mmCIF file with all atom_site columns, C-alpha atoms in Angstrom:
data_model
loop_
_atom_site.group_PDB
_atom_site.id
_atom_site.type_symbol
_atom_site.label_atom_id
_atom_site.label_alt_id
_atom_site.label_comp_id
_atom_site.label_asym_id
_atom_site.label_entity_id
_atom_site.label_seq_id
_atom_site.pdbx_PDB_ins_code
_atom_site.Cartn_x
_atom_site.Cartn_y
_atom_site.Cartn_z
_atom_site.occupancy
_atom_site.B_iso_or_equiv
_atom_site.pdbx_formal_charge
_atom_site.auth_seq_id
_atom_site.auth_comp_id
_atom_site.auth_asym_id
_atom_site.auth_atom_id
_atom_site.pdbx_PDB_model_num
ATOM 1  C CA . UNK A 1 1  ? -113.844 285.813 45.252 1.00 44.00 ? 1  UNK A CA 1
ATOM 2  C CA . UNK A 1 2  ? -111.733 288.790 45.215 1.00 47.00 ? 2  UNK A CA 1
ATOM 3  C CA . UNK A 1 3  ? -113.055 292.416 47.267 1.00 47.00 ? 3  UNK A CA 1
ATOM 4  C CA . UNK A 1 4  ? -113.099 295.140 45.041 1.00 50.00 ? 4  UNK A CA 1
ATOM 5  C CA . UNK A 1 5  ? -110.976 297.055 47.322 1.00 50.00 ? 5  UNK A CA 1
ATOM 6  C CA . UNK A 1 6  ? -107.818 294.615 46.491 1.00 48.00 ? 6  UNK A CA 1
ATOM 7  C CA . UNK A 1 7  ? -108.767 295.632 42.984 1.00 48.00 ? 7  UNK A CA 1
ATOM 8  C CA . UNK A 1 8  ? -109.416 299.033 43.020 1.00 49.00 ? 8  UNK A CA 1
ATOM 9  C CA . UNK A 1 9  ? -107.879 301.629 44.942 1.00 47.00 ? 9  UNK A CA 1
ATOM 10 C CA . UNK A 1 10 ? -108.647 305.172 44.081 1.00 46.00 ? 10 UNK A CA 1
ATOM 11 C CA . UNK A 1 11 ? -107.454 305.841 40.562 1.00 42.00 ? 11 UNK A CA 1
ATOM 12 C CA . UNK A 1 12 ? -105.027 303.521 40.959 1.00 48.00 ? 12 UNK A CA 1
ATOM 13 C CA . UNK A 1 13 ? -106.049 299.783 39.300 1.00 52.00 ? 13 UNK A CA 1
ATOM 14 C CA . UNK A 1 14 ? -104.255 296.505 41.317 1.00 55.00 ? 14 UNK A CA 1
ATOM 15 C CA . UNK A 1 15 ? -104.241 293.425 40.072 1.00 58.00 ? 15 UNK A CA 1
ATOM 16 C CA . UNK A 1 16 ? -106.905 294.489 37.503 1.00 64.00 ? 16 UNK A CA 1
ATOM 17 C CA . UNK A 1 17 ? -105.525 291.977 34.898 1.00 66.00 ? 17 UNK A CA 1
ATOM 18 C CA . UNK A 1 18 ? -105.506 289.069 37.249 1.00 68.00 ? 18 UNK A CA 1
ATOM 19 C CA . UNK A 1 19 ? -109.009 288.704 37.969 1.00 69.00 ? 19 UNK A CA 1
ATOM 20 C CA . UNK A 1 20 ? -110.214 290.176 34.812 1.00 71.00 ? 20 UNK A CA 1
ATOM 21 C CA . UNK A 1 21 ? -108.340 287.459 32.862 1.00 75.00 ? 21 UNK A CA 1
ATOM 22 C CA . UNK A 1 22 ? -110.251 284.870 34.386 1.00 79.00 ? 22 UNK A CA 1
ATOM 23 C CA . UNK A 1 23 ? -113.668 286.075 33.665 1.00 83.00 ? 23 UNK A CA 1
ATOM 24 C CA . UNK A 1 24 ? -114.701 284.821 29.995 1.00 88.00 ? 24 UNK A CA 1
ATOM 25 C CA . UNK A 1 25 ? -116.574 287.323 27.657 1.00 91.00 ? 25 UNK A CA 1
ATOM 26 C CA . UNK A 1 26 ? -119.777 287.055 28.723 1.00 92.00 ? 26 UNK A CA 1
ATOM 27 C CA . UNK A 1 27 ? -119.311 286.652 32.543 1.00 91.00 ? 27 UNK A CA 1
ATOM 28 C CA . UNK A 1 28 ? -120.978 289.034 34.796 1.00 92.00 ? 28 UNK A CA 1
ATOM 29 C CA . UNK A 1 29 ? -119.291 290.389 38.017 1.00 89.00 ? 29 UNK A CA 1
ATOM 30 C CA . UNK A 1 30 ? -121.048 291.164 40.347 1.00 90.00 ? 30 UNK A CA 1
ATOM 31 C CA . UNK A 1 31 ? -119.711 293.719 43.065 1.00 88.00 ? 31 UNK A CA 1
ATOM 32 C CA . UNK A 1 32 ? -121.051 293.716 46.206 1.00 86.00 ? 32 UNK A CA 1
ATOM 33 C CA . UNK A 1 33 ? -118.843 295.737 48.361 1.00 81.00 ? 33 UNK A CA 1
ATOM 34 C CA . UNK A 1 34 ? -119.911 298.832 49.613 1.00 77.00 ? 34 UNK A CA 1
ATOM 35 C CA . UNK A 1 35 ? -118.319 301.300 47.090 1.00 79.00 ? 35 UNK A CA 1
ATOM 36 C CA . UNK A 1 36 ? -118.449 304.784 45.399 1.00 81.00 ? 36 UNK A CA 1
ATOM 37 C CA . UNK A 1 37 ? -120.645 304.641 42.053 1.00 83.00 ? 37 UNK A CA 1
ATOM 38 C CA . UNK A 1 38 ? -118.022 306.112 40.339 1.00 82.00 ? 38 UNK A CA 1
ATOM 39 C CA . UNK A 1 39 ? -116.060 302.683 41.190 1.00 81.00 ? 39 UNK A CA 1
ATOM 40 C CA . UNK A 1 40 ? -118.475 300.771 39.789 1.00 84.00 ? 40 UNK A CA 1
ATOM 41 C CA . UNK A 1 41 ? -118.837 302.660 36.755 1.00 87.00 ? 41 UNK A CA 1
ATOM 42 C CA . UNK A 1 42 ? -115.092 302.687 36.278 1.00 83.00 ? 42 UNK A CA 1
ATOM 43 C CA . UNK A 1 43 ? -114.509 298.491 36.617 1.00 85.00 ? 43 UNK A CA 1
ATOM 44 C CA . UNK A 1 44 ? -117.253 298.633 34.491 1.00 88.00 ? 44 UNK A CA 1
ATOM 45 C CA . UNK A 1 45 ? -115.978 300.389 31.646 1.00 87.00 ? 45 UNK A CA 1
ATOM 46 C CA . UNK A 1 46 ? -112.733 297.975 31.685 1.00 84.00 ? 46 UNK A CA 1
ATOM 47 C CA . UNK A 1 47 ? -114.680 294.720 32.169 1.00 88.00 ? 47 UNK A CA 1
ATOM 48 C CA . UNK A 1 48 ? -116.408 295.816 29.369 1.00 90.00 ? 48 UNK A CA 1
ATOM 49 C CA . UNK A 1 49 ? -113.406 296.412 26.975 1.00 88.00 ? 49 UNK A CA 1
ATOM 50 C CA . UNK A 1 50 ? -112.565 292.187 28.004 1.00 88.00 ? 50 UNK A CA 1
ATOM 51 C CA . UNK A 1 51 ? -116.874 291.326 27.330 1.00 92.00 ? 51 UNK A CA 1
ATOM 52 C CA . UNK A 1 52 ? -117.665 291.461 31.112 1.00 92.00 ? 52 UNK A CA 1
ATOM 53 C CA . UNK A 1 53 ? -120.828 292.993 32.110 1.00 94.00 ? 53 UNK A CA 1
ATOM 54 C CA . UNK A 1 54 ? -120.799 294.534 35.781 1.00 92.00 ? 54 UNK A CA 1
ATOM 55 C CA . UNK A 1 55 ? -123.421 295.317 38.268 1.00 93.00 ? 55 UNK A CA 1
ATOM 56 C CA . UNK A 1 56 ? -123.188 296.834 41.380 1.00 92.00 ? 56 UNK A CA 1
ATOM 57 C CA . UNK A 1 57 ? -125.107 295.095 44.117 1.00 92.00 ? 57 UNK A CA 1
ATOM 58 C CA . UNK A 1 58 ? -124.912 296.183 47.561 1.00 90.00 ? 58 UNK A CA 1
ATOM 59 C CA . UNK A 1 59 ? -125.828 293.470 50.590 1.00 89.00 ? 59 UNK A CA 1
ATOM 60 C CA . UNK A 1 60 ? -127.382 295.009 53.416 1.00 90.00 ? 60 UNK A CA 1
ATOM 61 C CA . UNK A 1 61 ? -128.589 293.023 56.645 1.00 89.00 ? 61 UNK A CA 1
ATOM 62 C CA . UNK A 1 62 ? -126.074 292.411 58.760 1.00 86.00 ? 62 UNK A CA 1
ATOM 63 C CA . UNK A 1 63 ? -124.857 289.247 60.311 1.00 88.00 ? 63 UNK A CA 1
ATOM 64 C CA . UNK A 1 64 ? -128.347 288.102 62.115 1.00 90.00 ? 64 UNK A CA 1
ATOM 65 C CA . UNK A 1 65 ? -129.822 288.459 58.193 1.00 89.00 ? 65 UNK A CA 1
ATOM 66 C CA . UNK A 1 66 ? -127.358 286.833 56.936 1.00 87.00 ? 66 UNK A CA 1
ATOM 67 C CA . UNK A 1 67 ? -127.319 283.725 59.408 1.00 92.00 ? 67 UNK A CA 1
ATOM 68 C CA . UNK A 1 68 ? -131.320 283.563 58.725 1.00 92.00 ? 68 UNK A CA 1
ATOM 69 C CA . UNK A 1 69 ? -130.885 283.880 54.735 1.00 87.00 ? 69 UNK A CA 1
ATOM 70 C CA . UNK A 1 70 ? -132.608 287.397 54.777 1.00 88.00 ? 70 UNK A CA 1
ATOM 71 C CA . UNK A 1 71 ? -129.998 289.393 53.177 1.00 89.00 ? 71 UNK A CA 1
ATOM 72 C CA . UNK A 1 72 ? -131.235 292.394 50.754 1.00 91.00 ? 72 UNK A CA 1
ATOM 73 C CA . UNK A 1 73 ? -129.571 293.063 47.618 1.00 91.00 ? 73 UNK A CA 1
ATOM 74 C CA . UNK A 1 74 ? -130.113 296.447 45.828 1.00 91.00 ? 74 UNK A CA 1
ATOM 75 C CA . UNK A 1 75 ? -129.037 295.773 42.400 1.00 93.00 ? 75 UNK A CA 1
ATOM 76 C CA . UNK A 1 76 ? -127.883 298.747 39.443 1.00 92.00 ? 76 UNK A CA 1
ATOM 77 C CA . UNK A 1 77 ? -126.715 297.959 35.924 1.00 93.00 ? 77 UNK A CA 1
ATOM 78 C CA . UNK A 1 78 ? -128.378 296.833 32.786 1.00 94.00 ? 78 UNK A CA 1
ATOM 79 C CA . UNK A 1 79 ? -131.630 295.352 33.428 1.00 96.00 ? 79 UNK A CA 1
ATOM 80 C CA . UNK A 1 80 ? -130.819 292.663 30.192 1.00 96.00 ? 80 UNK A CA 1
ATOM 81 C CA . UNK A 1 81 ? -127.710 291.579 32.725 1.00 95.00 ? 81 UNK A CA 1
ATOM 82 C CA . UNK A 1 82 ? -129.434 291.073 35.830 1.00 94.00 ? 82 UNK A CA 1
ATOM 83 C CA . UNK A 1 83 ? -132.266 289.152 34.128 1.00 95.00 ? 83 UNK A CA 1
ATOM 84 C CA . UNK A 1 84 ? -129.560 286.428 32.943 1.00 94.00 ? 84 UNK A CA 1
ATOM 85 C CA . UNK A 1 85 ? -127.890 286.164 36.673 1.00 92.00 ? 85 UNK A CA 1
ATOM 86 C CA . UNK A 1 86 ? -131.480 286.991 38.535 1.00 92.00 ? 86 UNK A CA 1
ATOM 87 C CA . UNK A 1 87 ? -131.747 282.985 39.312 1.00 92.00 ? 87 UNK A CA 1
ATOM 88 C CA . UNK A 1 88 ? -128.182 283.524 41.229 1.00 89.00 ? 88 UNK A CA 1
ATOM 89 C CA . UNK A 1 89 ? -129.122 286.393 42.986 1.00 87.00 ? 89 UNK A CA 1
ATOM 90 C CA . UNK A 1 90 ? -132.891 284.840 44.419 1.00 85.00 ? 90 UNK A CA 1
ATOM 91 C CA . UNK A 1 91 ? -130.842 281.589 45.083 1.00 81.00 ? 91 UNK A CA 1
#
């Protein structure tokens, strides 16, 4: 797991290659840090040059959510993406 902030850092890309090299066309990554849109937008547009597909997916609930498996996730990005991964996500 990798935060998107050891990745990404302004307009400056870090270690961009290193994660992205172990995703496999067709992987989806999901990013669930709490981030600018234009972030998002802007790993998506690379992962997409290397097949990945990218959705941005906030967690909100806090610790006492996440201890009684009542986290929310709001999710953004292709709908045709999330439907492949949706399994993961209600898991």
């Amino acid at each position: 797991m990798t935060w998107i902030g050891d990745v990404y850092s302004g307009w400056e890309w870090r270690h961009f290659d290193d994660w992205a090299a172990a995703l496999a066309p067709g992987s989806v990554l999901a990013i669930h840090s709490t981030v600018l849109p234009s972030t998002c937008e802007e790993v998506a547009r690379a992962a997409s040059e290397r097949g990945v597909s990218v959705l941005d997916a906030p967690v909100s609930g806090g610790g006492a959510a996440a201890a009684q498996g009542r986290l929310a996730v709001a999710v953004g990005g292709s709908a045709d993406v999330f439907a492949r991964v949706e399994p993961v996500f209600r898991s």
